[in-house]
Tab-separated table of C-alpha atoms in Angstrom:
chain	number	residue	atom	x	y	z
A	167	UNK	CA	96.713	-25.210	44.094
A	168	UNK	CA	95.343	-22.180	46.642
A	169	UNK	CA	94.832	-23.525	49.985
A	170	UNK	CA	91.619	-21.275	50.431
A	171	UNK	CA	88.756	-22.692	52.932
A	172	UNK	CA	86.023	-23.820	50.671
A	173	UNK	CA	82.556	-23.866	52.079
A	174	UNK	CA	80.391	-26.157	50.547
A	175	UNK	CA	76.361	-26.629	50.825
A	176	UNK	CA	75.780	-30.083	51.338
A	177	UNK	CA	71.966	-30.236	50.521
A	178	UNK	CA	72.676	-29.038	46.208
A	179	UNK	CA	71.665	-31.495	43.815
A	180	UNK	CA	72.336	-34.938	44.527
A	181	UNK	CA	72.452	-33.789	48.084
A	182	UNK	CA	73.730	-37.016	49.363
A	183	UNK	CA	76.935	-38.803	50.904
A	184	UNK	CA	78.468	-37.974	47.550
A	185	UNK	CA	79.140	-34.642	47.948
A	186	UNK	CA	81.098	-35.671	51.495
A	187	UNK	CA	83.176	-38.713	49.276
A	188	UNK	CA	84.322	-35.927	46.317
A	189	UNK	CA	84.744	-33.182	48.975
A	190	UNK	CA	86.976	-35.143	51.356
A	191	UNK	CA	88.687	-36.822	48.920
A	192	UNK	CA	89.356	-33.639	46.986
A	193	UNK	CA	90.883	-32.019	50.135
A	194	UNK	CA	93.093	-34.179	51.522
A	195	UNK	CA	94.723	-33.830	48.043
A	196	UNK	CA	94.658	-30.467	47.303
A	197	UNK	CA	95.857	-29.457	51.379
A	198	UNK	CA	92.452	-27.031	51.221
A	199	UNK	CA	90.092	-27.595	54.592
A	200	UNK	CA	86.413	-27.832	53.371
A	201	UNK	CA	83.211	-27.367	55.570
A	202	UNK	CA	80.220	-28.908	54.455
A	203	UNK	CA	77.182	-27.323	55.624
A	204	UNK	CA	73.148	-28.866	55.880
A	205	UNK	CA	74.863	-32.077	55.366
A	206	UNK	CA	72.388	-34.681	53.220
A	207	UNK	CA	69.310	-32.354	54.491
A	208	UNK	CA	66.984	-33.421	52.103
A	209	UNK	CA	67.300	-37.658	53.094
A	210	UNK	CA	64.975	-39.320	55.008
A	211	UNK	CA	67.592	-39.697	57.996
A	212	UNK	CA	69.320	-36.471	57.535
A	213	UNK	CA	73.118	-35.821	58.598
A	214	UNK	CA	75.889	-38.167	58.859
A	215	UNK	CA	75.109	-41.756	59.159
A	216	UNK	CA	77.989	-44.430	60.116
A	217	UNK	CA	79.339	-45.049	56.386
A	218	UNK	CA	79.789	-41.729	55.624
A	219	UNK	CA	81.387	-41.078	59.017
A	220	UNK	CA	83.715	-43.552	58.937
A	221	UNK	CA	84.788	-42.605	55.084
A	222	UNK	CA	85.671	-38.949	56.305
A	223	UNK	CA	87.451	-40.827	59.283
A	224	UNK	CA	89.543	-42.721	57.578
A	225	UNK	CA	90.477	-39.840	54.830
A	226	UNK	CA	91.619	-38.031	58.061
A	227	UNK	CA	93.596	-40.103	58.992
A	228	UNK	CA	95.089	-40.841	55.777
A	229	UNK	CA	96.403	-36.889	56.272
A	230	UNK	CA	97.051	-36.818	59.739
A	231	UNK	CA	93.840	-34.117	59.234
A	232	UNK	CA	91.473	-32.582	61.836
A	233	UNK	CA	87.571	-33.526	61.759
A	234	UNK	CA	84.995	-31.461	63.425
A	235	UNK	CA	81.443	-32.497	63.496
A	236	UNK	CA	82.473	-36.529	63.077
A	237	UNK	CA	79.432	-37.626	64.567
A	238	UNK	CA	76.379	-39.806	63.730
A	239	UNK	CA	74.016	-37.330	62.399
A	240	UNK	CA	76.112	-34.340	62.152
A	241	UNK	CA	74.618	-31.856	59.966
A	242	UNK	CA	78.201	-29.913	59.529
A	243	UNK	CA	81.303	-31.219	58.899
A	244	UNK	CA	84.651	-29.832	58.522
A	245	UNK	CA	88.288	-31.456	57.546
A	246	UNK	CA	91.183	-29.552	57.774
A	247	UNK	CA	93.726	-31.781	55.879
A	248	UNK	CA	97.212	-32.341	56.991
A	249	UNK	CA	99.746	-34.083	54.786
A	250	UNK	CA	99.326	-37.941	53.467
A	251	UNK	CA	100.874	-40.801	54.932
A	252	UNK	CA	101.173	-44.018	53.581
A	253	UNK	CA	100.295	-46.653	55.827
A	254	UNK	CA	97.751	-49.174	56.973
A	255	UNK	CA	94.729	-48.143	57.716
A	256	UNK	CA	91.428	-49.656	58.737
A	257	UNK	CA	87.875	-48.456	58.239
A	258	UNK	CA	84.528	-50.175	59.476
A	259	UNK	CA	80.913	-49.019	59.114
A	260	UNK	CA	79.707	-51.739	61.629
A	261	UNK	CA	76.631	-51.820	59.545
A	262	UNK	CA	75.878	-52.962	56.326
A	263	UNK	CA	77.160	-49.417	55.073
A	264	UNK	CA	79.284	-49.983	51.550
A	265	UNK	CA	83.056	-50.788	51.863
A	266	UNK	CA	82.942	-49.770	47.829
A	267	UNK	CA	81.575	-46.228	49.371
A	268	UNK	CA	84.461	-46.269	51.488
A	269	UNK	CA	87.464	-47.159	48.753
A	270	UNK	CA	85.579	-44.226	46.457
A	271	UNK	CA	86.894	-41.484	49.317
A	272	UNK	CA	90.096	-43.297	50.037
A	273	UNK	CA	91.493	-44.339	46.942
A	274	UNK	CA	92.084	-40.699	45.297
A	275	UNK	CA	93.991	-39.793	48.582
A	276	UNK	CA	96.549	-42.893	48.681
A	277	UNK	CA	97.567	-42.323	45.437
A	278	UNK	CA	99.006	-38.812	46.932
A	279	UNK	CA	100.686	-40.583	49.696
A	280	UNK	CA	104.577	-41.545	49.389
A	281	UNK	CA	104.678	-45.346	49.740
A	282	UNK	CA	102.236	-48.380	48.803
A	283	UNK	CA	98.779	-47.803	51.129
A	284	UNK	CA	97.287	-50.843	52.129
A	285	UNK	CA	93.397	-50.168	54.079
A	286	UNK	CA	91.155	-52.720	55.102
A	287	UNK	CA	87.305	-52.322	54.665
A	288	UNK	CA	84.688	-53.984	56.902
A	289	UNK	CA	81.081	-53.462	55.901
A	290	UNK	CA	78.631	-54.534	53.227
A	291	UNK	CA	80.519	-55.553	49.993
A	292	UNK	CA	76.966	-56.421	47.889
A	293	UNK	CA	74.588	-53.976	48.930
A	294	UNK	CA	71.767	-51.480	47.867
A	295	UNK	CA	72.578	-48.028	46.709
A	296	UNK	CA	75.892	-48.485	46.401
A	297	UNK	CA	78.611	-49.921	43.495
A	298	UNK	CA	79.142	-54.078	44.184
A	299	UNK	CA	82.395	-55.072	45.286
A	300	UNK	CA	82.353	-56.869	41.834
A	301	UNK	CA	81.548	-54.239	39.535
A	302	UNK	CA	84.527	-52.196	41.674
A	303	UNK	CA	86.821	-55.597	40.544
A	304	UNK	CA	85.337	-55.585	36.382
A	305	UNK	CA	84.158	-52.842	35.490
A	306	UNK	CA	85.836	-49.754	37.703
A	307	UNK	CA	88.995	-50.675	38.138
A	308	UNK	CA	90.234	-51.398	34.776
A	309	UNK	CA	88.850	-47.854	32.832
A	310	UNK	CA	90.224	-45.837	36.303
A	311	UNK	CA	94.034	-47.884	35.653
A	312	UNK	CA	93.688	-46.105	32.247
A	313	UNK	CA	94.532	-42.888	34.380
A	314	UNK	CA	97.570	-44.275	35.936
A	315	UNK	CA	96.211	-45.399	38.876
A	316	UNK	CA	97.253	-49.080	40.096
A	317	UNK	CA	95.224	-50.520	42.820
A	318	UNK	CA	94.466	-54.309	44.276
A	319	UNK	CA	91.260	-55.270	45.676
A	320	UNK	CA	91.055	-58.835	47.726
A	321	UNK	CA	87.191	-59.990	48.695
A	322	UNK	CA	88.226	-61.951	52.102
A	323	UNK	CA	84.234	-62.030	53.130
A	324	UNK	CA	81.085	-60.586	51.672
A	325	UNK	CA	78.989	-58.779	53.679
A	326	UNK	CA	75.394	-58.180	52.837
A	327	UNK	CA	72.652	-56.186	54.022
A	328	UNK	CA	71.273	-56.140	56.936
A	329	UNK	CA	74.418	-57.793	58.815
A	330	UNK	CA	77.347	-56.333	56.776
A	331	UNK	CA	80.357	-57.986	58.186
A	332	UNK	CA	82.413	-58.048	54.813
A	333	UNK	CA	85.852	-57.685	54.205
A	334	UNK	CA	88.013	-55.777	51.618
A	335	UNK	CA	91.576	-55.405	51.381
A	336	UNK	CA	92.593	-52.489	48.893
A	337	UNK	CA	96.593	-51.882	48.443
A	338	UNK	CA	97.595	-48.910	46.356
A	339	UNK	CA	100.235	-47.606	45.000
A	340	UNK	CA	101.163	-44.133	44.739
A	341	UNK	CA	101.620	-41.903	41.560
A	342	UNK	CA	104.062	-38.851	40.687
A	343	UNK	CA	100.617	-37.771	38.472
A	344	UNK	CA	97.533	-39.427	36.912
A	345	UNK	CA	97.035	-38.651	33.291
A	346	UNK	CA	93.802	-37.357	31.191
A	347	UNK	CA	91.716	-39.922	29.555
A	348	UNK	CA	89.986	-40.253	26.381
A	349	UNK	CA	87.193	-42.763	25.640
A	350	UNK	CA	84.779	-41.693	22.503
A	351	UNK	CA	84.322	-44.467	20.964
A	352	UNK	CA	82.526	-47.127	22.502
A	353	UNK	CA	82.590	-49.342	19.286
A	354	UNK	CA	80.709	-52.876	19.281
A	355	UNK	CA	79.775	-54.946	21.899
A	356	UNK	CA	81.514	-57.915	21.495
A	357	UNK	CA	80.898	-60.082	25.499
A	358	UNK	CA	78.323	-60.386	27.530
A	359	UNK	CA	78.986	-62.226	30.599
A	360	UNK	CA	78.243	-62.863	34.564
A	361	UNK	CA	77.350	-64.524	37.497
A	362	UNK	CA	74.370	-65.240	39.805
A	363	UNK	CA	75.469	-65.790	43.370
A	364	UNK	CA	73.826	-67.156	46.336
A	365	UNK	CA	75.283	-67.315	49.644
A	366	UNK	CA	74.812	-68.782	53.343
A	367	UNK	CA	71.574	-71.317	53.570
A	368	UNK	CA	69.754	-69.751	50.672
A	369	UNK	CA	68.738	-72.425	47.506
A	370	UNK	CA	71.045	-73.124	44.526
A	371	UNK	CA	67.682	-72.532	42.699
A	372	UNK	CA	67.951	-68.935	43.212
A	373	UNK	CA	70.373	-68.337	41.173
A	374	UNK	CA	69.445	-70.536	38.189
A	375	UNK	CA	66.221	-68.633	38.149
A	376	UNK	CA	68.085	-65.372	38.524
A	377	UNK	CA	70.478	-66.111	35.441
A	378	UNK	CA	67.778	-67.614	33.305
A	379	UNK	CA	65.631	-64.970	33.967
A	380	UNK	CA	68.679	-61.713	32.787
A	381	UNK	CA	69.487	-63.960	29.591
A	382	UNK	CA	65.823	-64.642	28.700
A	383	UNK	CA	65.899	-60.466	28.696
A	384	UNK	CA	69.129	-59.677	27.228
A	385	UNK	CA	68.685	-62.716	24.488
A	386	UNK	CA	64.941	-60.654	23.303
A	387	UNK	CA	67.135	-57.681	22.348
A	388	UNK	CA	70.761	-58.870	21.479
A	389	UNK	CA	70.611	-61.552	19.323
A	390	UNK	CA	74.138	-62.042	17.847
A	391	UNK	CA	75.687	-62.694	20.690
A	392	UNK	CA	76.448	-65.645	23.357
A	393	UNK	CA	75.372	-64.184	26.600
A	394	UNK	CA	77.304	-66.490	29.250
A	395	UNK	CA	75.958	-65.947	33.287
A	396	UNK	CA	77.139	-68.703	35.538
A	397	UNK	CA	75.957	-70.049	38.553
A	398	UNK	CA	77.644	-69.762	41.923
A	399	UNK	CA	77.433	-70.744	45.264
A	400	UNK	CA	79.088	-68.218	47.272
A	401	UNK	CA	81.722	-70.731	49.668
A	402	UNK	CA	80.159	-70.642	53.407
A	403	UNK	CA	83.892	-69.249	54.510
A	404	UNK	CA	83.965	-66.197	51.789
A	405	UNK	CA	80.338	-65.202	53.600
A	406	UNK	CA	78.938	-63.953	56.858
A	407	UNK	CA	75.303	-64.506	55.930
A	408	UNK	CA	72.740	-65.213	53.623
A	409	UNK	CA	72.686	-62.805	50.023
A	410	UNK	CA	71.800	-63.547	46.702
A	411	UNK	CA	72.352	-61.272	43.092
A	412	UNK	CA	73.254	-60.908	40.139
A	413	UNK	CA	75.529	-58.818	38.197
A	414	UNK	CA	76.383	-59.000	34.104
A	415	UNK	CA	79.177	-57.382	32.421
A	416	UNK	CA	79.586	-56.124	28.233
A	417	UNK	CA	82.817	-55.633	26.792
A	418	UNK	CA	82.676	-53.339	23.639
A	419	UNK	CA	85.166	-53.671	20.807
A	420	UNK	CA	87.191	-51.137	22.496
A	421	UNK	CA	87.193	-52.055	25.555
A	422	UNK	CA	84.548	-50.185	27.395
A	423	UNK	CA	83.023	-51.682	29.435
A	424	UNK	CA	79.349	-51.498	31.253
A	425	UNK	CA	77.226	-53.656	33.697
A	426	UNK	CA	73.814	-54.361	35.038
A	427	UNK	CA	73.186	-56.042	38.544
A	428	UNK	CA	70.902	-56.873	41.367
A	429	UNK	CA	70.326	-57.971	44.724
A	430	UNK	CA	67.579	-60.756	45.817
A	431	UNK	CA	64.910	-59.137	48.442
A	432	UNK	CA	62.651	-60.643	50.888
A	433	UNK	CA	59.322	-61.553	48.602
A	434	UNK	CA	60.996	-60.311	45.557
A	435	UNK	CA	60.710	-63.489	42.881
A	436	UNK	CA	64.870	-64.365	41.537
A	437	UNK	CA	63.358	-64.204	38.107
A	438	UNK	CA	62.284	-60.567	38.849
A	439	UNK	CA	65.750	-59.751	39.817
A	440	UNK	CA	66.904	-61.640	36.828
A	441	UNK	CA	65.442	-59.083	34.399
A	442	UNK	CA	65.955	-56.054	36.843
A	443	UNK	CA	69.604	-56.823	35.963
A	444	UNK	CA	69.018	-57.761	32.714
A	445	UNK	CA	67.244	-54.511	31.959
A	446	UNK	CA	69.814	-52.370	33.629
A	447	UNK	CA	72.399	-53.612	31.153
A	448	UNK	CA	70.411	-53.378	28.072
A	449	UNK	CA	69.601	-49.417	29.579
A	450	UNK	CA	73.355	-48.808	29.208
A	451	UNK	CA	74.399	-50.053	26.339
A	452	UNK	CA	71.760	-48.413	24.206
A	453	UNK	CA	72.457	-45.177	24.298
A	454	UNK	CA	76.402	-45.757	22.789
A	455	UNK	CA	78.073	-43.621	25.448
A	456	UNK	CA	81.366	-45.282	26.640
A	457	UNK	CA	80.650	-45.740	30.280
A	458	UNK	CA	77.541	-46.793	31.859
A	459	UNK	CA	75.617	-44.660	34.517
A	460	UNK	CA	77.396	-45.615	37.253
A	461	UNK	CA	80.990	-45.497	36.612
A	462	UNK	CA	79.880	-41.921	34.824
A	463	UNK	CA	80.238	-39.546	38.286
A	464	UNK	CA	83.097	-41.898	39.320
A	465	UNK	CA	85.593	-40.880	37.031
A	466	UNK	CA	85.140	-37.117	37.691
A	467	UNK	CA	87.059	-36.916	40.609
A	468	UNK	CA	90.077	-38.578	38.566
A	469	UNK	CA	89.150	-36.130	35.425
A	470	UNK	CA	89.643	-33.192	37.937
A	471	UNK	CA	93.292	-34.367	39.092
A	472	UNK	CA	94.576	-35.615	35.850
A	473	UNK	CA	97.181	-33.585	33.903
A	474	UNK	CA	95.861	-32.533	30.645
A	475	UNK	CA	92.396	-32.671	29.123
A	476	UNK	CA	90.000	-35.943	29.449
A	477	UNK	CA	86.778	-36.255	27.309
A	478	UNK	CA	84.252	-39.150	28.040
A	479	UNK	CA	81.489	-40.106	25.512
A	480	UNK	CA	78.277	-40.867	27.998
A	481	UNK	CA	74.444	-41.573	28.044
A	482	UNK	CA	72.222	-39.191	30.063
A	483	UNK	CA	74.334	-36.927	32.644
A	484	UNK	CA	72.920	-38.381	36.371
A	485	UNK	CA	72.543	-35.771	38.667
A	486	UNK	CA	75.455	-37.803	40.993
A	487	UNK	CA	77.608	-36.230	38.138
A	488	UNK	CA	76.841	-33.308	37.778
A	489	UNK	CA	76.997	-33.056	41.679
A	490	UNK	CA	80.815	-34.685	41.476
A	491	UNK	CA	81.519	-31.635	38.864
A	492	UNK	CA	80.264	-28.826	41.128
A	493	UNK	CA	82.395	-29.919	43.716
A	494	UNK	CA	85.269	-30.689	41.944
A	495	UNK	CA	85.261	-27.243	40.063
A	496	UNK	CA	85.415	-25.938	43.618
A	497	UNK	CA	87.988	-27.821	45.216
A	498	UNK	CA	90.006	-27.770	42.088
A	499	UNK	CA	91.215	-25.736	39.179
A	500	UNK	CA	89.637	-27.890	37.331
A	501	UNK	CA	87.227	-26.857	34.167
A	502	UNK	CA	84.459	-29.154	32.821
A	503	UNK	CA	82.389	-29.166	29.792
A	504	UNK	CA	79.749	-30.756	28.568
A	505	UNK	CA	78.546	-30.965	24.652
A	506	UNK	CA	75.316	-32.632	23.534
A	507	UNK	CA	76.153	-34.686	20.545
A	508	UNK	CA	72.982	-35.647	18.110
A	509	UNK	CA	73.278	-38.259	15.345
A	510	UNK	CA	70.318	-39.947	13.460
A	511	UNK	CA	70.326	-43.140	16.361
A	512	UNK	CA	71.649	-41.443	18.922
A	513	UNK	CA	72.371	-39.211	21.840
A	514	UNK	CA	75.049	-39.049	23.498
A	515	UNK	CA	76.680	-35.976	25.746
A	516	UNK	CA	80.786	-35.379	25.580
A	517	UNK	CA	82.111	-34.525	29.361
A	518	UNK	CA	85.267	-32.405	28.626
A	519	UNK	CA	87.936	-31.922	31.828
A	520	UNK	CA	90.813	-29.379	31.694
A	521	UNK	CA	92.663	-31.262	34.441
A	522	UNK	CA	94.572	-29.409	37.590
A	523	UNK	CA	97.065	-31.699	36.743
A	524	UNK	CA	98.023	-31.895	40.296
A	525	UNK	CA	101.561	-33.641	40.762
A	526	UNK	CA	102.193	-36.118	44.354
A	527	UNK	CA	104.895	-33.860	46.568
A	528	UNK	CA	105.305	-36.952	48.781
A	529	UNK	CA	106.974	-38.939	45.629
């Protein structure tokens, strides 16, 4: 790969952290330093806040790189990448900020190092706007080992919003070369299964209401199948304060997989969050894509380093997606596609990736 500078805008499309995760990640792989300009201009609290800082800080040092601009609301931010070490590392928002957020930068980059990577992630592990730790555990993880990756995740503490305080240890192991990935056919969906969780002083009754609530809306529109969402009390050592959710899982015939989740609010009902989650599974597993919304933009970055050519049956392209592709096509050789498919029930959109095919020269 060139090692041009590539100067990015950081207020295009999605216009958020996610173009700093991709970019980052993308160039402490490919060795090319990246400035990101106007850095999430359009949010309410504009620039760098402490997630996305300490992401960036721990991808530089993952490459013994250079950061300029690393500070709370920095509007531009450059990285000029050395090479990858394996090693421990720690990261910490020191707010509720996602430690899911913070394994999407760091994960692509330890798999270029030259030994086993083991980081530890303090923040929020359940939170808003972000992936939950658990959906990283069922649903992202096993469709992203289809690449060649091989990664460990260990919940020592949640960590929910406003506190944070949560714990993650992620150990990964390093690869010569991912390879491209094929899912097309999403088949039939043959699981449905969960949990509702509460945690600290918060009732049991919580999440009773929350589970009866998500199978009382999945059961009005799937009728075939068991739908199975247990009950848990989070145990008061696994959690630094109170939280309550939800989070459901399908498993199709072919193993693709999708989810729909939620996270109790102050005045928000549990039966309301219930059918929030409820709803958001039913949303992705109409459309017969293979992946659901979510994991959609996270498999780009792994599309865009994979040798050969990956093509992903989806729903709707989200505009985090098509934000991951416009950076990747710039930090990479990489060349996507994307074909509108039409049948009489459906439609559904093909994502096509020539990979770079880039190959680890610390292995």
């Amino acid at each position: 790969m060139e090692s041009t500078p590539v100067e990015l805008d950081g207020s295009v499309m999605e216009g958020g952290g996610q173009i700093l995760r991709v970019a980052a990640a993308l160039s402490c792989i490919s060795g090319s330093s990246v400035t990101i300009a106007k850095v999430r201009a359009g949010r309410s609290t504009p620039g760098l806040r402490p997630q996305h800082l300490s992401g960036l800080q721990l991808v530089s040092d993952m490459c013994g790189g250079v950061l300029r601009g690393g500070a709370i609301g920095s509007a531009n931010v450059s990285l000029t990448p050395g090479k990858i070490r394996a090693g421990k590392y720690t990261a910490d928002t020191r707010t509720a900020g996602s430690v899911c957020l913070l394994l999407q930068v760091a994960l692509p980059c330890a798999l270029y190092g030259n030994a086993t990577t083991t980081m530890c992630l303090r923040g929020g592990t359940n939170t808003e706007m972000a992936p939950q730790i658990d959906y990283i555990l069922k649903v992202f993880k096993p469709i992203v080992e289809k690449f060649g990756v091989r990664f460990d995740c260990d919940i020592k503490m949640r960590g929910f919003f406003p506190k944070g305080g949560g714990q993650v240890t992620a150990t990964v192991r390093p690869v010569k070369e991912l390879q491209a990935l094929t899912l097309l056919e999403r088949g039939t969906i043959t699981k449905i299964h969960g949990w509702a969780y509460v945690a600290g002083i918060l009732p049991f009754r919580l999440a009773k209401d929350m589970a009866a609530a998500a199978m009382r809306t999945i059961r009005r529109e799937i009728k075939e199948l068991d739908v199975n969402i247990q009950v848990l009390q989070e145990e008061k050592e696994k959690a630094c304060a109170n939280g309550n959710g939800i989070i459901i899982f399908a498993e199709s015939s072919t193993g693709c997989l999708f989810a729909g989740s939620a996270l109790g609010k102050k005045g928000v009902p549990a039966d309301k969050i219930g059918i929030e989650a409820g709803e958001m599974l039913l949303r992705n597993i109409c459309h017969n894509g293979c992946v659901d919304e979510f994991l959609q933009d996270q498999l780009i970055v792994f599309m865009a380093l994979a040798k050969g050519t990956s093509r992903i049956r989806t729903g709707a392209i989200s505009l985090h997606t098509q934000t991951a592709i416009h950076v990747a096509q710039q930090m990479t050789q990489a060349k996507f596609a994307i074909r509108k498919c039409e049948d009489e029930l459906n439609i559904t959109y093909v994502i096509e990736c020539q990979g770079s095919g880039v190959s680890n020269p610390n292995l």
